[in-house]
PDB file of C-alpha atoms in Angstrom:
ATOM      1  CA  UNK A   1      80.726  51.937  67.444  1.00 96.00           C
ATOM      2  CA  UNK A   2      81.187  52.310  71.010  1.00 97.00           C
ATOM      3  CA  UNK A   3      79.512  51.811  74.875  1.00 97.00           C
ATOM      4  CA  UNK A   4      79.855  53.648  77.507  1.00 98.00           C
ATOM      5  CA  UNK A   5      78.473  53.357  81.155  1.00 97.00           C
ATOM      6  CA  UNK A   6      74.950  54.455  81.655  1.00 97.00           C
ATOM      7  CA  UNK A   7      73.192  56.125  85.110  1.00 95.00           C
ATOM      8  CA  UNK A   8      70.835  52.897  86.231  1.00 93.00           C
ATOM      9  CA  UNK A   9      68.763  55.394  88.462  1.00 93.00           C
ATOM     10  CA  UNK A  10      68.057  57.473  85.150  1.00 94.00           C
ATOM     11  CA  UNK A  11      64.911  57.340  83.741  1.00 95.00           C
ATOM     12  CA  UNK A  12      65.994  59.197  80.459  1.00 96.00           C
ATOM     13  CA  UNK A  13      63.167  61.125  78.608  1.00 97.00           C
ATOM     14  CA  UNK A  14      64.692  63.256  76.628  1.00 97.00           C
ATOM     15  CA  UNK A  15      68.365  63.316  75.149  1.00 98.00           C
ATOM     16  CA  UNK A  16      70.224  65.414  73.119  1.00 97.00           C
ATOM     17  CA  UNK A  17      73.943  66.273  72.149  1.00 98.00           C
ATOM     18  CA  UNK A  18      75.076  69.790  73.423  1.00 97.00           C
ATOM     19  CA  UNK A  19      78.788  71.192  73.076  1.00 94.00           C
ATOM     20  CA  UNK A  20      80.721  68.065  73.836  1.00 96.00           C
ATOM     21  CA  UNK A  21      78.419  66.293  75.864  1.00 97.00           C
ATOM     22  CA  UNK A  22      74.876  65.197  76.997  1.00 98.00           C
ATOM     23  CA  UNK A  23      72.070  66.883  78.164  1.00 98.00           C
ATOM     24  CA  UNK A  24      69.851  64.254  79.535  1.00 98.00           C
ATOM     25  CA  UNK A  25      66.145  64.501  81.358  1.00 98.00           C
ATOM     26  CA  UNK A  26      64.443  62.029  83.525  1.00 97.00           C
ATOM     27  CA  UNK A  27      61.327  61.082  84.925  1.00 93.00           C
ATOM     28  CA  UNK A  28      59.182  59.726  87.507  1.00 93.00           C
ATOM     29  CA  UNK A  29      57.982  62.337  90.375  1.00 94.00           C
ATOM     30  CA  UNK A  30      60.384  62.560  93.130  1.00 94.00           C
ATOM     31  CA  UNK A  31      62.896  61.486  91.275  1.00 95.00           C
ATOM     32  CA  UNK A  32      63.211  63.659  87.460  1.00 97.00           C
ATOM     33  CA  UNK A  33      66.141  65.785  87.041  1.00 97.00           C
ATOM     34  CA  UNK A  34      67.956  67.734  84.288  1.00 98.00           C
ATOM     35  CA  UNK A  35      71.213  67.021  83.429  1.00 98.00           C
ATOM     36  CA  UNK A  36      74.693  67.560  81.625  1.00 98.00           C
ATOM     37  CA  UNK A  37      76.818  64.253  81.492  1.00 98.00           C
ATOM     38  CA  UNK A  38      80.096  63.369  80.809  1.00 98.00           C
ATOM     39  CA  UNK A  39      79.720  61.002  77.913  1.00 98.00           C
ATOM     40  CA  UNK A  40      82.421  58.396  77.882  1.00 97.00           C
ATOM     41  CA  UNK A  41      81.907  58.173  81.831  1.00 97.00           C
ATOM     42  CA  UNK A  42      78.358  58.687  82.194  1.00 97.00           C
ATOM     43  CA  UNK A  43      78.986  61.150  85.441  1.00 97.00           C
ATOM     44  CA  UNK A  44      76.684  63.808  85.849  1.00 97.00           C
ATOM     45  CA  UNK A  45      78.656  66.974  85.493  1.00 98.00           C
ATOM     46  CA  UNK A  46      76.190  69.448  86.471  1.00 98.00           C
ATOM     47  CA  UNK A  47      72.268  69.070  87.589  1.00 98.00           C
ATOM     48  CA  UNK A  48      69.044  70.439  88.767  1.00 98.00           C
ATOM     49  CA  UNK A  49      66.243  68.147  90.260  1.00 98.00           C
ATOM     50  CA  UNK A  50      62.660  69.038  89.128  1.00 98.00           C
ATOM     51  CA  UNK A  51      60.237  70.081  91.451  1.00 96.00           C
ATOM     52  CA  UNK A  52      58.622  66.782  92.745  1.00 96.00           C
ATOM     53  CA  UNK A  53      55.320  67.746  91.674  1.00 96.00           C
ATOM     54  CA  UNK A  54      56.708  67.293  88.055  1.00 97.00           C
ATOM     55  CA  UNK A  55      56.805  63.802  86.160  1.00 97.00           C
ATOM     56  CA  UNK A  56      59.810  65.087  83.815  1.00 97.00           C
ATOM     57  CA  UNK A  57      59.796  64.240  79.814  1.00 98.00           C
ATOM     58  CA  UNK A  58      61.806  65.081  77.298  1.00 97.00           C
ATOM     59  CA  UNK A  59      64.173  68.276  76.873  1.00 98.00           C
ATOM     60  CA  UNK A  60      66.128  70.415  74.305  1.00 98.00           C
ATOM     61  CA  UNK A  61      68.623  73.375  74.349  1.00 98.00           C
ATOM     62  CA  UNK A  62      67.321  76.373  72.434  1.00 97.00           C
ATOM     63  CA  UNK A  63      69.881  78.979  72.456  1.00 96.00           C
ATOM     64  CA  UNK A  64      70.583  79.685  76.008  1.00 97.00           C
ATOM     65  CA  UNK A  65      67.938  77.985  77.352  1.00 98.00           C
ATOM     66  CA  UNK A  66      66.626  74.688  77.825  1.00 98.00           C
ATOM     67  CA  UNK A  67      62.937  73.608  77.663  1.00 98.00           C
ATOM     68  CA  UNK A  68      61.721  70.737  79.434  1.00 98.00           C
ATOM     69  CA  UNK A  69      58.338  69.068  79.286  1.00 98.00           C
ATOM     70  CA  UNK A  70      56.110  67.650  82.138  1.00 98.00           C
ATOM     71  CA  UNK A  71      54.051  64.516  81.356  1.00 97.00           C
ATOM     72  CA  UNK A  72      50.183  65.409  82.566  1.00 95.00           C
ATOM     73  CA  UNK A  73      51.345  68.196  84.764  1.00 95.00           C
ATOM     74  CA  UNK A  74      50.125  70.750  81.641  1.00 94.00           C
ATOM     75  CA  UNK A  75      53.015  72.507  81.614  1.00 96.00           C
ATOM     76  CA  UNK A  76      56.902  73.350  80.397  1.00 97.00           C
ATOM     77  CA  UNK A  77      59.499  74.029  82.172  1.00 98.00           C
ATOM     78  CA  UNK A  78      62.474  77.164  81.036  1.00 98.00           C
ATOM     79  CA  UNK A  79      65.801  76.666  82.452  1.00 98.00           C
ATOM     80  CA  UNK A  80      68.990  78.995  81.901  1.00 98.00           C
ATOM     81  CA  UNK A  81      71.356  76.580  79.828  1.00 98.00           C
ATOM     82  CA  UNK A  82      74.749  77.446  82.114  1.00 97.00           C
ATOM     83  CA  UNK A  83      73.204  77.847  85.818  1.00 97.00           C
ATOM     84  CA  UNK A  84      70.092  75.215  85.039  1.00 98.00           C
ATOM     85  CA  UNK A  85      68.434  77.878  86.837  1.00 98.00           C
ATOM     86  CA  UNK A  86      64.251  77.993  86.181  1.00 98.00           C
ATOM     87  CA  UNK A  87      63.470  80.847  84.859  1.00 98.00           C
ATOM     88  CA  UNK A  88      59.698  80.281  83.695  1.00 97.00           C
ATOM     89  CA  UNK A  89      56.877  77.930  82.873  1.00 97.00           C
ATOM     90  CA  UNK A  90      54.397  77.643  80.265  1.00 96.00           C
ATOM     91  CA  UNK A  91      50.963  75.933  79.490  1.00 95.00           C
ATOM     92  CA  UNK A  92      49.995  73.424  76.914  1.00 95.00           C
ATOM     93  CA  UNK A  93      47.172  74.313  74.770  1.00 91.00           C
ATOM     94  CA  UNK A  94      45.825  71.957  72.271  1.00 86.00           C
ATOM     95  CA  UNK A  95      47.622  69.047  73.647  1.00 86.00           C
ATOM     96  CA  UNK A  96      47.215  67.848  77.320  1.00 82.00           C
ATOM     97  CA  UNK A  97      50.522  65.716  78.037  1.00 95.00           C
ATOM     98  CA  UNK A  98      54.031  65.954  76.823  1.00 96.00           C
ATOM     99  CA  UNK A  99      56.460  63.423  76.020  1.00 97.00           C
ATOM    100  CA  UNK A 100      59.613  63.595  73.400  1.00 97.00           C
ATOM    101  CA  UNK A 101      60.973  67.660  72.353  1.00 98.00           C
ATOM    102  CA  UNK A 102      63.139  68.451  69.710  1.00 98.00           C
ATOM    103  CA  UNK A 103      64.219  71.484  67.798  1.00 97.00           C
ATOM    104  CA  UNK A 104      64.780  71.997  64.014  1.00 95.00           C
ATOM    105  CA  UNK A 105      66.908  75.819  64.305  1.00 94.00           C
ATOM    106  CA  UNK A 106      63.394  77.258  63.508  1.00 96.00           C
ATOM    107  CA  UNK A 107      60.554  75.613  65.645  1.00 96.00           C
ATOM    108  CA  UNK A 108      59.934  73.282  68.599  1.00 97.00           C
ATOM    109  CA  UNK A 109      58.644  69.786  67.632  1.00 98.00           C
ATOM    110  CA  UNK A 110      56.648  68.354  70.726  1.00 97.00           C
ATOM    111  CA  UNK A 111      55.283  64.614  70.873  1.00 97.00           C
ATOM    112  CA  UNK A 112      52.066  63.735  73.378  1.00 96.00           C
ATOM    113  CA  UNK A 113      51.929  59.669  73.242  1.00 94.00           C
ATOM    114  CA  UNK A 114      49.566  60.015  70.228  1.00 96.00           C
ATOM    115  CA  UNK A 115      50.581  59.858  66.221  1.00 97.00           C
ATOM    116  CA  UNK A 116      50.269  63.712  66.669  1.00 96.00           C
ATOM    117  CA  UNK A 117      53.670  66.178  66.876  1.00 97.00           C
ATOM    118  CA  UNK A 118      53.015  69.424  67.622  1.00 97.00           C
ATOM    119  CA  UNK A 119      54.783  71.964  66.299  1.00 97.00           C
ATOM    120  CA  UNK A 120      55.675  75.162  68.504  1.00 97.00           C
ATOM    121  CA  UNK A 121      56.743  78.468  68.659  1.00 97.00           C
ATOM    122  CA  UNK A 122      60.339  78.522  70.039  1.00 96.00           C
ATOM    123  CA  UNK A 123      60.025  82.187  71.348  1.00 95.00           C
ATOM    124  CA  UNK A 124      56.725  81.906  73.129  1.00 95.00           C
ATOM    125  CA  UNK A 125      56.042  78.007  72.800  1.00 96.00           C
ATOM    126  CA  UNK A 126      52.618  78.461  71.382  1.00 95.00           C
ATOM    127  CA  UNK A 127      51.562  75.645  69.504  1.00 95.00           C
ATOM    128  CA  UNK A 128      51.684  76.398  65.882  1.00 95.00           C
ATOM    129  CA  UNK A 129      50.030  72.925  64.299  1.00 95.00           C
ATOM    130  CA  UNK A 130      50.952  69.174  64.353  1.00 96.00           C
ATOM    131  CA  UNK A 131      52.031  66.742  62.017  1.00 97.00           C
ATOM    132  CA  UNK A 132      50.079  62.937  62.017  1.00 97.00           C
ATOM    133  CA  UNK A 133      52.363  60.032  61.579  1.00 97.00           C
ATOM    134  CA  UNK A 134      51.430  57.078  59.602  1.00 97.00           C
ATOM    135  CA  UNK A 135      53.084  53.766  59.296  1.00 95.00           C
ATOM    136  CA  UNK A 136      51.944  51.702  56.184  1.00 91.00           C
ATOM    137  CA  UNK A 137      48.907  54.226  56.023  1.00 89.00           C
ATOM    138  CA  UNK A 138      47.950  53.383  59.840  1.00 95.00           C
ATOM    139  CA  UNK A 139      48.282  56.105  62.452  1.00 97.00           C
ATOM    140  CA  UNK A 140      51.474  55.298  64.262  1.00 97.00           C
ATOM    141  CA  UNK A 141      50.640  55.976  68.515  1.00 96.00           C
ATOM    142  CA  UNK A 142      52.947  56.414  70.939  1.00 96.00           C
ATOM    143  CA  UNK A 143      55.674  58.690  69.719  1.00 96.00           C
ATOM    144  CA  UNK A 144      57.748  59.492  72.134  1.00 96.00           C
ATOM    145  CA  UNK A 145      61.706  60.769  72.236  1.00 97.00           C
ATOM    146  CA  UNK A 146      62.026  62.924  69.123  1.00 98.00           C
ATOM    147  CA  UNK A 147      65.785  63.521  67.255  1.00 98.00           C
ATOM    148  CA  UNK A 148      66.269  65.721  64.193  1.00 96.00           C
ATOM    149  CA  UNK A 149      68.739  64.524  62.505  1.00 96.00           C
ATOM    150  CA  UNK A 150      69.616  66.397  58.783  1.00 92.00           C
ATOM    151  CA  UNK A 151      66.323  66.240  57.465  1.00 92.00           C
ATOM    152  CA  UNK A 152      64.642  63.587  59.421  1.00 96.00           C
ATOM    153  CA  UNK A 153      62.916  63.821  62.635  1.00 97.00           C
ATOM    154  CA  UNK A 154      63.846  60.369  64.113  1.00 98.00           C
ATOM    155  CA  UNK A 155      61.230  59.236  67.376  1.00 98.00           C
ATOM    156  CA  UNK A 156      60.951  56.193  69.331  1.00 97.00           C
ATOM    157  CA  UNK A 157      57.834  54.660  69.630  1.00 96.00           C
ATOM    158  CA  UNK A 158      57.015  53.326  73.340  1.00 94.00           C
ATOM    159  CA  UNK A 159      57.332  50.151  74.500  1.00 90.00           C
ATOM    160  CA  UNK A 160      60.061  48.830  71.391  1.00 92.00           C
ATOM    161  CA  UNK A 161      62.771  48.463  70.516  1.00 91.00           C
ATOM    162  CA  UNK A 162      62.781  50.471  67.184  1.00 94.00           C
ATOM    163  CA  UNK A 163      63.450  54.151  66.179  1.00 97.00           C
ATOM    164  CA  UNK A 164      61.245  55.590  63.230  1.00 97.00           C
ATOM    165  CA  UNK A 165      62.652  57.513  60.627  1.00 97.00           C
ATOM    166  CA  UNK A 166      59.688  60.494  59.643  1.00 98.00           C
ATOM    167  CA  UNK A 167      59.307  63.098  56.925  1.00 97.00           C
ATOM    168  CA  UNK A 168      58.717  66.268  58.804  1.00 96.00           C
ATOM    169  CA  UNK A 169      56.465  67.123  55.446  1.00 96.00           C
ATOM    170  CA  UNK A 170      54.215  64.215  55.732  1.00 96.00           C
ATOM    171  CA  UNK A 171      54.588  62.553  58.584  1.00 97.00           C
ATOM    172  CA  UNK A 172      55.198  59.371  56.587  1.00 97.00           C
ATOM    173  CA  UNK A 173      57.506  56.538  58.336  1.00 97.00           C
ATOM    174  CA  UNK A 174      60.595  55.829  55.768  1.00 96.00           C
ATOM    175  CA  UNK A 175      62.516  53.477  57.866  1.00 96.00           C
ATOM    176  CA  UNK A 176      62.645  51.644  61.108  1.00 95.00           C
ATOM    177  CA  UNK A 177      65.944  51.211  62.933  1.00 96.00           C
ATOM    178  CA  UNK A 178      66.150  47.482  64.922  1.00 95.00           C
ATOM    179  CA  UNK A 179      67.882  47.914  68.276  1.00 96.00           C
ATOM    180  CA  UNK A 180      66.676  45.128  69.937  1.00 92.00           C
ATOM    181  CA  UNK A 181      70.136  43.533  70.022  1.00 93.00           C
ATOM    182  CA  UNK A 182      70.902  46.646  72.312  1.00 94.00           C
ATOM    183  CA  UNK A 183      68.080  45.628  75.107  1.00 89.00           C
ATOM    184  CA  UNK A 184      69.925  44.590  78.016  1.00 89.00           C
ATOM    185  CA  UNK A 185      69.020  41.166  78.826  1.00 83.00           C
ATOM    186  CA  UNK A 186      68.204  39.738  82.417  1.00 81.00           C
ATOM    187  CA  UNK A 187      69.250  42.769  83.993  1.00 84.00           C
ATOM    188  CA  UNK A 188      66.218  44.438  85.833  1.00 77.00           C
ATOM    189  CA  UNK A 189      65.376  43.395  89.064  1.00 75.00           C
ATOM    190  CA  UNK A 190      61.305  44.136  89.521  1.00 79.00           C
ATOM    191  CA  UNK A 191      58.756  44.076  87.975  1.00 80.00           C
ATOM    192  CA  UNK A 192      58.180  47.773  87.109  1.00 77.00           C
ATOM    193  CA  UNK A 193      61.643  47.943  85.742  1.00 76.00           C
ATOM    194  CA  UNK A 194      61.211  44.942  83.456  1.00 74.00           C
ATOM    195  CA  UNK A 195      57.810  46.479  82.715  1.00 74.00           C
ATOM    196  CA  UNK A 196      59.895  49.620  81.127  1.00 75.00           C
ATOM    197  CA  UNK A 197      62.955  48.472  79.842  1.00 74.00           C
ATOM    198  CA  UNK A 198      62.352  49.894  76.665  1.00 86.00           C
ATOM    199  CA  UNK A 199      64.684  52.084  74.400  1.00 93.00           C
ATOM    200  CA  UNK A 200      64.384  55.483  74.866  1.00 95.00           C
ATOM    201  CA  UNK A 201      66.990  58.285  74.170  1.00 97.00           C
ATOM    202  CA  UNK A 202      68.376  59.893  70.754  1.00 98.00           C
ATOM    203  CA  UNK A 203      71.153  62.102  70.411  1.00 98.00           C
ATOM    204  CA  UNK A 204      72.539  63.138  67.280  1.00 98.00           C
ATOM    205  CA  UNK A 205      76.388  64.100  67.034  1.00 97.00           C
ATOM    206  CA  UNK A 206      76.607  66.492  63.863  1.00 95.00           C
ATOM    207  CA  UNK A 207      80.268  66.182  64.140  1.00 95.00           C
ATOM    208  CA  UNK A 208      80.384  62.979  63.662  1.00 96.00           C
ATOM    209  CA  UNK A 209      77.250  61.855  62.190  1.00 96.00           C
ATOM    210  CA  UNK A 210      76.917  59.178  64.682  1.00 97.00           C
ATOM    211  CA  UNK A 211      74.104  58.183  67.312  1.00 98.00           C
ATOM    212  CA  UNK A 212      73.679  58.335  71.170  1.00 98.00           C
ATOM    213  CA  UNK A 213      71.167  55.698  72.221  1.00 98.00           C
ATOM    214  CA  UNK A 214      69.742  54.205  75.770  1.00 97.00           C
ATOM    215  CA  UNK A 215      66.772  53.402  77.461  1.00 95.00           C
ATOM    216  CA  UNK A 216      65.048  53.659  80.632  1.00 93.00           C
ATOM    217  CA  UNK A 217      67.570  53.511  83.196  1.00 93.00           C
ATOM    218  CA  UNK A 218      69.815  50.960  81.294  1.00 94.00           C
ATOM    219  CA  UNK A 219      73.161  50.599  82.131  1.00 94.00           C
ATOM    220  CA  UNK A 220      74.859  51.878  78.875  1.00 96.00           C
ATOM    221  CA  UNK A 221      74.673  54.198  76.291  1.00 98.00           C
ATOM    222  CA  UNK A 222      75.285  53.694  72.734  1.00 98.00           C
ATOM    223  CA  UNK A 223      76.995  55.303  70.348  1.00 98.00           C
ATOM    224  CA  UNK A 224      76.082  53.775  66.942  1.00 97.00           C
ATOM    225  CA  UNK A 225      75.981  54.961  63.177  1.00 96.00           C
ATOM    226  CA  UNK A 226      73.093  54.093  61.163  1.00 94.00           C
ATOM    227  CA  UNK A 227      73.831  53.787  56.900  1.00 89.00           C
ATOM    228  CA  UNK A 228      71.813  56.314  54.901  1.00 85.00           C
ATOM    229  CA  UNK A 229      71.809  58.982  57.383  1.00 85.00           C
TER     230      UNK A 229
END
């Protein structure tokens, strides 16, 4: 539907729609931050850098506050939603790495690189359970950015190109979503930055019904609509 101009020094992680605009999280230590940005010019309106100890993941707003995860670090992060303030931290239990967060209005869904999704407490952030994902009856690793969306929780899977579309009941994959038309081609300079140009990034506008979409420090975002959802 549209593009719009994406941070290239942005190693998005997580991604979500919040009150008119993004809230975006990025990794790599030294260098992760969370963010607010402007959407149609892809300026960061308002940001906090991580402590450089922390590899940042992905991130969602839960009332006023934000939860961000850490990759192996063992830990989440609790920021005030308006001043991006930390206010706390939290361990993992069951699961030793975090990757893609997403909220349903009732719990935290967390993914850890796995087929596993764990599913947390959104007042204490205990873990509460997981859900296994299967693609054509095979366990489907590497979940990674996770979107609800209605009923759905949509995920991309590390690596490609694709979004999967899961039953939050049985973890079953229903439908893939193509965006390798949307790689940007030639682009990346090094190796390491070929090496992860790989779509990463949902964010669902309820207003619209439309998608936000990017990848590892691409240089656009993308808002699309998919049919059927």
């Amino acid at each position: 539907m549209n593009s719009f101009p994406h941070d290239t020094s942005a190693y998005t992680q997580g991604l979500s729609f919040v009150d008119g605009k993004l809230l975006e999280s990025t990794g790599r230590k030294g260098f992760s931050m969370l963010k607010y940005v402007d959407i149609k010019s892809g300026q960061t309106l308002q940001s906090v850098a991580l402590d450089s100890a922390y590899f940042g993941e992905g991130s969602v707003r839960v009332g006023n506050r934000i939860v961000v995860l850490t990759w192996q670090e063992n830990v989440g992060l609790v920021f005030d939603a308006h001043s991006l303030k930390l206010l706390t931290t939290f361990p993992y239990q069951g699961s030793r790495e975090g990757w893609g967060l997403s909220y349903d209005g009732a719990q935290l869904w967390r993914s850890d690189g796995t087929h596993r999704i764990w599913r947390m407490n959104a007042d204490n952030y205990r873990e509460e359970g997981y859900l296994e994902v299967y693609y054509q009856k095979r366990e489907l690793d590497n979940i990674n950015e996770l979107e609800f969306v209605k009923d759905k929780l949509l995920a991309n899977v590390y690596q490609t190109n694709k979004i999967v579309v899961i039953s939050p009941q049985t973890g079953v994959v229903e439908a893939e979503i193509d965006l390798s038309a949307l790689e940007p081609k030639h682009f990346f300079k090094n190796d390491f930055d070929r090496g992860n140009n790989v779509l990463n990034g949902i964010a669902y506008n309820p207003i619209t019904g439309h998608l936000y979409v990017t990848g590892k420090k691409w240089p656009k975002l993308f808002e699309i609509k998919v049919e059927g959802l």
